[in-house]
Short mmCIF file of C-alpha atoms in Angstrom, two decimals:
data_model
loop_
_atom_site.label_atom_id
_atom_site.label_comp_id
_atom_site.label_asym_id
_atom_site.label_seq_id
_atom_site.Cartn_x
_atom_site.Cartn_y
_atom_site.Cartn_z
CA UNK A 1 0.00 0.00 0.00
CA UNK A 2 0.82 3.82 -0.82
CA UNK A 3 0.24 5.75 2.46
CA UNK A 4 1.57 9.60 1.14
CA UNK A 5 0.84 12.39 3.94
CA UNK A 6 0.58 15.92 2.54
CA UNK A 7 1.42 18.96 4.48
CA UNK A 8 2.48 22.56 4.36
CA UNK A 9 1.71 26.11 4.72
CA UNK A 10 -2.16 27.44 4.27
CA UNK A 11 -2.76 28.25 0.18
CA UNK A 12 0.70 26.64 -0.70
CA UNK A 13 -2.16 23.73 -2.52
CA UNK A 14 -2.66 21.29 -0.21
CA UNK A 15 -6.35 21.11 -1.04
CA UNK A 16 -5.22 20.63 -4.81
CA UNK A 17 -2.77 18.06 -4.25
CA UNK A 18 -5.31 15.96 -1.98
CA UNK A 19 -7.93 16.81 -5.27
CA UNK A 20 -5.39 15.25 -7.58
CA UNK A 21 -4.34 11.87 -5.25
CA UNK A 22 -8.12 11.24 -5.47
CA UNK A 23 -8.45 12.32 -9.02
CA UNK A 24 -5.30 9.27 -9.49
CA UNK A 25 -7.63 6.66 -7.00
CA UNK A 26 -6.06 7.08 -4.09
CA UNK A 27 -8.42 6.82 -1.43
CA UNK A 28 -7.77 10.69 -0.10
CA UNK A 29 -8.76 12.29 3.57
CA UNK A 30 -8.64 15.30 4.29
CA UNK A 31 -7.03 17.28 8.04
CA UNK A 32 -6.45 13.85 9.55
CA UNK A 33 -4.30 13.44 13.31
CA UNK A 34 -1.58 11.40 12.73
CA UNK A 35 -2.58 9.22 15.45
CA UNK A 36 -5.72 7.83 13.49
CA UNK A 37 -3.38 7.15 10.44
CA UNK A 38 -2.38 3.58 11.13
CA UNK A 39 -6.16 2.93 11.81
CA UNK A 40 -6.87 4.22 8.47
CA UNK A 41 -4.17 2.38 6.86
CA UNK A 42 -6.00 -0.89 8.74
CA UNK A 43 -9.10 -0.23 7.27
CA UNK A 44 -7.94 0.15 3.97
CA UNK A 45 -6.19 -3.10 3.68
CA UNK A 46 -9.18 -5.08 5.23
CA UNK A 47 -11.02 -3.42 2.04
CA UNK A 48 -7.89 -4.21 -0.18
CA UNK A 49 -7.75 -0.20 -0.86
CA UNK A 50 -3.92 0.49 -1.88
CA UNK A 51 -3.48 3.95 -2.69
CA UNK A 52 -4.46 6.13 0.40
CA UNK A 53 -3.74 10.13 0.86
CA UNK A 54 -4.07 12.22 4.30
CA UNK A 55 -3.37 16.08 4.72
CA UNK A 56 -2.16 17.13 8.12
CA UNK A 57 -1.29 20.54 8.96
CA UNK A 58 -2.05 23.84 11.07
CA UNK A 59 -5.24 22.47 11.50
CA UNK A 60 -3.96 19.62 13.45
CA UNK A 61 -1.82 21.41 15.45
CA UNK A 62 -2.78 19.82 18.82
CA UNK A 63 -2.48 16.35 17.81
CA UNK A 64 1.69 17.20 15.87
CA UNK A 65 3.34 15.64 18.75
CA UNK A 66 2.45 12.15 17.39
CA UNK A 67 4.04 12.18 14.58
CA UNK A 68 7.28 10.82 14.84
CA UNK A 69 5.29 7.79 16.37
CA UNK A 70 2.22 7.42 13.85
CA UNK A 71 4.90 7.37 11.04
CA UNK A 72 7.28 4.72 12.99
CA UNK A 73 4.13 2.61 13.19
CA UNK A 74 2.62 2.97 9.14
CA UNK A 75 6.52 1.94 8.69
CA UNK A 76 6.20 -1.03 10.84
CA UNK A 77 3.11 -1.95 8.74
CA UNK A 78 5.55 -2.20 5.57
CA UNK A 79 3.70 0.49 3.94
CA UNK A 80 5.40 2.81 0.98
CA UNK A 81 4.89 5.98 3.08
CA UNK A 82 5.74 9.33 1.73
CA UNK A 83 5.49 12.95 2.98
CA UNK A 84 5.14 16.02 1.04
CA UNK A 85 5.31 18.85 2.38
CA UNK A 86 4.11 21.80 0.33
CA UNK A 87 5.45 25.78 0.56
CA UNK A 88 5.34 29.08 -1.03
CA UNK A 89 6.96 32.58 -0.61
CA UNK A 90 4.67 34.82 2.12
CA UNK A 91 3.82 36.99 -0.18
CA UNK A 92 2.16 34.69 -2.63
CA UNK A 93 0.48 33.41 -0.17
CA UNK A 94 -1.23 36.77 1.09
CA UNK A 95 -2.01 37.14 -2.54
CA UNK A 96 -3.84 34.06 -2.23
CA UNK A 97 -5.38 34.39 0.72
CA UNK A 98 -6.80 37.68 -0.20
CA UNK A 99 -8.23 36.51 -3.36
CA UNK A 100 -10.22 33.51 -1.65
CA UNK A 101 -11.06 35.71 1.96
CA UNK A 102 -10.77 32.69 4.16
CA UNK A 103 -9.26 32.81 7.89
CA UNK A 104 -5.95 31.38 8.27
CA UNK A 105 -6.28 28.46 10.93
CA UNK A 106 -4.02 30.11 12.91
CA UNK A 107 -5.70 33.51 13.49
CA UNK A 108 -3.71 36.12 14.48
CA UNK A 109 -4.63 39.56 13.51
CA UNK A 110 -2.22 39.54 11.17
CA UNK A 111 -1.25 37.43 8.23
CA UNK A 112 2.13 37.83 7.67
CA UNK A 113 2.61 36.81 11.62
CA UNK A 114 0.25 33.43 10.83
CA UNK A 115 2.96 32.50 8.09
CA UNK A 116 5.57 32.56 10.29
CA UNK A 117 3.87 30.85 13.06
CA UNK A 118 2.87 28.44 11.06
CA UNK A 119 6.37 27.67 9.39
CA UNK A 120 7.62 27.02 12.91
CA UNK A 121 4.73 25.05 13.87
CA UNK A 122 5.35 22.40 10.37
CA UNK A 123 9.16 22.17 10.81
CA UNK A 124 9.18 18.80 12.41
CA UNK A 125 6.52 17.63 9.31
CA UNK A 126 8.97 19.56 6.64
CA UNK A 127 12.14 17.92 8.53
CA UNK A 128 10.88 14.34 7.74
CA UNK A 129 9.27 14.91 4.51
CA UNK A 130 10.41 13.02 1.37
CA UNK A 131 9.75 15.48 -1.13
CA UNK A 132 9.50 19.54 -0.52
CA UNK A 133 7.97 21.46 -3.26
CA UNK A 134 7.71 25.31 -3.57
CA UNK A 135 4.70 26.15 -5.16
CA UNK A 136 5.15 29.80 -5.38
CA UNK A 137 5.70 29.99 -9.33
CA UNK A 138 2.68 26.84 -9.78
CA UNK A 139 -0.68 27.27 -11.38
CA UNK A 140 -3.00 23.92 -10.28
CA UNK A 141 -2.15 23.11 -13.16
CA UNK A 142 1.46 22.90 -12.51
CA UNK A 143 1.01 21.42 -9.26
CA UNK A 144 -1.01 18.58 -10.54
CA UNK A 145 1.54 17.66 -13.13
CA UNK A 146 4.34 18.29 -10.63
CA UNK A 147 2.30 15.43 -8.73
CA UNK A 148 1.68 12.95 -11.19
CA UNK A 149 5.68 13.25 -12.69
CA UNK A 150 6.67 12.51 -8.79
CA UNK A 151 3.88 9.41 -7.93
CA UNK A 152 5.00 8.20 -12.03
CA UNK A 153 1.42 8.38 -12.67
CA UNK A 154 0.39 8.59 -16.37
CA UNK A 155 -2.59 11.37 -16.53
CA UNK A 156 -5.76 9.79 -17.79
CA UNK A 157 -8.24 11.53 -20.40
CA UNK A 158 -11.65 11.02 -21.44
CA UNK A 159 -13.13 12.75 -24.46
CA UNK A 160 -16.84 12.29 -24.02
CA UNK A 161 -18.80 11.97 -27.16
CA UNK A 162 -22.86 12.58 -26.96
CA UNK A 163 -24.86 12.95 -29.66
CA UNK A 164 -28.11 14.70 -29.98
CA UNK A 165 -30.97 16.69 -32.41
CA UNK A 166 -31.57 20.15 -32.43
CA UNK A 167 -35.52 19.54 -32.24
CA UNK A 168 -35.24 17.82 -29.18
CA UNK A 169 -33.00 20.75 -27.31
CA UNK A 170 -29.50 20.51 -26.99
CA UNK A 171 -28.01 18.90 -23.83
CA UNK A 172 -26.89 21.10 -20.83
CA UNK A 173 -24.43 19.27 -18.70
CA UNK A 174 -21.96 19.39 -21.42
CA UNK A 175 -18.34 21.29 -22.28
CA UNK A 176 -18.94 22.07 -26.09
CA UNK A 177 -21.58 21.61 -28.27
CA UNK A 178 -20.69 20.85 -31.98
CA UNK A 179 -23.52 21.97 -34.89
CA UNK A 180 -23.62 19.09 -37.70
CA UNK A 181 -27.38 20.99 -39.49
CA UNK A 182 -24.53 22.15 -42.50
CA UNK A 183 -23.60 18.65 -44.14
CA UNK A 184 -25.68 16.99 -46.37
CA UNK A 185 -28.94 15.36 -44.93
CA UNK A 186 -29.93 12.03 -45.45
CA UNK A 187 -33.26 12.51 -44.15
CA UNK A 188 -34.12 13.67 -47.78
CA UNK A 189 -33.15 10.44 -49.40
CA UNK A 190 -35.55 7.70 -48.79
CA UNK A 191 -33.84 4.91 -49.04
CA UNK A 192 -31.52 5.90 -46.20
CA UNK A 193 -34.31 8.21 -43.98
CA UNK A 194 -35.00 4.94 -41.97
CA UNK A 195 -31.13 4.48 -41.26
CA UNK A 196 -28.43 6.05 -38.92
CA UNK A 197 -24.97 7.45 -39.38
CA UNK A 198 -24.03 3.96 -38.13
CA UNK A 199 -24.81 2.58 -41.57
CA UNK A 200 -21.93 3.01 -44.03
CA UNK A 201 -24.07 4.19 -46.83
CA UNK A 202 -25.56 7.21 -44.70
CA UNK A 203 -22.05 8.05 -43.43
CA UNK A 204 -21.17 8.46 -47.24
CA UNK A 205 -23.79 10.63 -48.06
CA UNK A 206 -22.88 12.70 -44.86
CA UNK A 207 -19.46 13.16 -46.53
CA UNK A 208 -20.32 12.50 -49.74
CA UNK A 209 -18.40 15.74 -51.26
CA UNK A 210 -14.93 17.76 -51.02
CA UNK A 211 -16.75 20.87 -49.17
CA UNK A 212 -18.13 17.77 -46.54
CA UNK A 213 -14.93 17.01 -45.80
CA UNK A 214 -13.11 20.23 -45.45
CA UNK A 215 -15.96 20.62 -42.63
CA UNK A 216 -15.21 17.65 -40.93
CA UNK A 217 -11.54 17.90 -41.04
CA UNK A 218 -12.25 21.59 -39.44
CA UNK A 219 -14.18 19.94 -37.16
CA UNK A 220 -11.80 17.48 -36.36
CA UNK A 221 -8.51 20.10 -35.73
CA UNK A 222 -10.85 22.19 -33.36
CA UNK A 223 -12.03 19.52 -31.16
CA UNK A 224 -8.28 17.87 -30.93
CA UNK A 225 -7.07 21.43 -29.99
CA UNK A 226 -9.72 22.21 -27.45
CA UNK A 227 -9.59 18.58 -25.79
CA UNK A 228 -5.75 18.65 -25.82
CA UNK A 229 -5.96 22.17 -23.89
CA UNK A 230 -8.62 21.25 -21.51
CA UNK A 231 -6.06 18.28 -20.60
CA UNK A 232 -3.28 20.33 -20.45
CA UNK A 233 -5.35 22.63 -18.16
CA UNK A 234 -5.41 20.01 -15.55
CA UNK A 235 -9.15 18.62 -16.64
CA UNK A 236 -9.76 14.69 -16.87
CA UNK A 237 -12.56 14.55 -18.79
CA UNK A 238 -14.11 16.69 -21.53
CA UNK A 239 -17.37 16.09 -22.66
CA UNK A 240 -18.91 17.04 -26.43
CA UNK A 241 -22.21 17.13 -27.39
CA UNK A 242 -22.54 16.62 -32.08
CA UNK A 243 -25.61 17.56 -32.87
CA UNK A 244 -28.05 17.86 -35.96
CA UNK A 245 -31.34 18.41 -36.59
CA UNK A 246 -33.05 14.60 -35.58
CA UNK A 247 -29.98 13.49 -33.86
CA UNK A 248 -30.15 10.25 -36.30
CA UNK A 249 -27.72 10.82 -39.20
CA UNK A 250 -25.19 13.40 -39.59
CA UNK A 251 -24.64 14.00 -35.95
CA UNK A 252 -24.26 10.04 -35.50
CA UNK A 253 -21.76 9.69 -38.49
CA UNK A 254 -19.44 12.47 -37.14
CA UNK A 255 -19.27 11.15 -33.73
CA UNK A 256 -18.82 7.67 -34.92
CA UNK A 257 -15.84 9.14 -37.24
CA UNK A 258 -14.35 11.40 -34.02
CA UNK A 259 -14.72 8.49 -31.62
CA UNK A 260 -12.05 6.60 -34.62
CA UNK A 261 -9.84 9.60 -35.14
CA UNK A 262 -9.60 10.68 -31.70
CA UNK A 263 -8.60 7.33 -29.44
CA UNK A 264 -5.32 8.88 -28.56
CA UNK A 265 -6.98 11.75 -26.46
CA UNK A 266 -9.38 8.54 -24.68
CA UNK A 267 -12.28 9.96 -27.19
CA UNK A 268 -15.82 7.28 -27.12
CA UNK A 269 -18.78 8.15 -27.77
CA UNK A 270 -21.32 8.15 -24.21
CA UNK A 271 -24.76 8.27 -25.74
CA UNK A 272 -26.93 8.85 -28.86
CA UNK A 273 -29.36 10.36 -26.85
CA UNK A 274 -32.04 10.78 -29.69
CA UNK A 275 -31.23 8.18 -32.13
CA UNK A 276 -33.71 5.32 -32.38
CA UNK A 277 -33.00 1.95 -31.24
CA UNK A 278 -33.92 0.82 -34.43
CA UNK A 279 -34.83 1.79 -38.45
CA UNK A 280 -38.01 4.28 -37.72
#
């Protein structure tokens, strides 16, 4: 089992490393006394949970005195246990605190005396900590890929693909909706009205001609650009609604084509929310 304790100042992104552990499976916890941590580590190999987080810090103040002994004992259990301590310059973190208005756990009257408190107060947790990291120059971004590079965890995408028609309302819980109404409709051919853009014949009609495919190739840069920047940006899943007028043809071809041309970003499509079930 993985047992990594996270610590540091307030707004150096302790909240944002415990958000990415848990984004990576580890079973995360958040402002835990060290004393309970070799009860959590018991419970999580009873439930044959291997990946486990904790934060300790400020908050937690009254219950520091344990550590040396809670981590002696996780050690004992032949756990991998890290500690990461997290820091930033006092000045970046004022900026931060000011922008979010929260109380400092500490709560002196000023801020500036909190930091410094508080630096004393962690010194023990920073002294034994496997990996420092100064977060003073990090975005979440960073941070999270700082993270992943130091646990050698691969970051995970998932391009969600939903499809949908116009005349039924587009969805709402989604990143980007794509409009499909300008490619040629196979509604108006009857031999392929009672098919779907999961038929090869109505997939050639939908991009039948050279103007067809210029669209779709458009289509296709956009979405790779916008996915590849909302996974850059720290996001693990995108989702994309296609949509055309029934939500049976041309939006159902172009996803089915995207879903092919897009595996390397995770892309598959979710849901043809309005196509039927069968021919009709």
């Amino acid at each position: 089992m993985t047992f990594i304790v996270i610590s540091g100042l307030s707004g150096s992104g302790k909240s944002t490393a415990l958000k990415t552990l848990e984004d990576a499976d580890y079973f995360a916890t958040d402002n835990l006394p060290p004393e309970l941590w070799g009860a959590l580590g018991d419970l999580a190999a009873a439930r044959s949970i291997d990946r486990v987080a904790v934060t300790t810090d400020a908050r937690t103040r009254d219950f520091l005195a344990a550590l040396d002994s809670s981590l002696s004992r996780l050690k004992q259990r032949r756990l991998d246990v890290r500690v990461l301590f997290l820091e930033a310059d006092s000045e970046v973190l004022l900026r931060r605190y000011n922008l979010t208005r929260r109380e400092h756990p500490l709560g002196d009257p000023s801020l500036m005396l909190d930091f410094r408190r508080e630096r004393d107060l962690l010194a023990p947790l920073r002294a034994v900590s496997d990996t420092v990291i100064d977060t003073t120059t990090f975005s979440a971004a960073d941070l999270n890929k700082r993270l992943l590079d130091w646990l050698n965890i691969t970051s995970s995408f998932d391009l969600r693909l939903f499809t949908f028609g116009f005349k039924h309302a587009p969805p709402r819980d989604v990143d980007l909706v794509l409009d499909m109404r300008t490619l040629p409709n196979p509604f108006y051919s009857p031999e392929l009205r009672e098919k779907t853009g999961l038929d090869a014949d109505v997939a050639a009609y939908v991009f039948q001609d050279g103007a067809s495919e210029a669209f779709y190739q458009h289509t296709l840069t956009f979405l790779r650009d916008v996915a590849e920047r909302a996974h850059t940006g720290g996001r693990h899943s995108y989702n994309v609604a296609i949509g055309c007028t029934g939500g049976q043809h041309r939006s159902v071809a172009v996803a089915a084509r995207l879903e092919r041309d897009l595996t390397d970003l995770g892309a598959r499509i979710i849901d043809h929310r309005d196509m039927p079930t069968q021919g009709g």
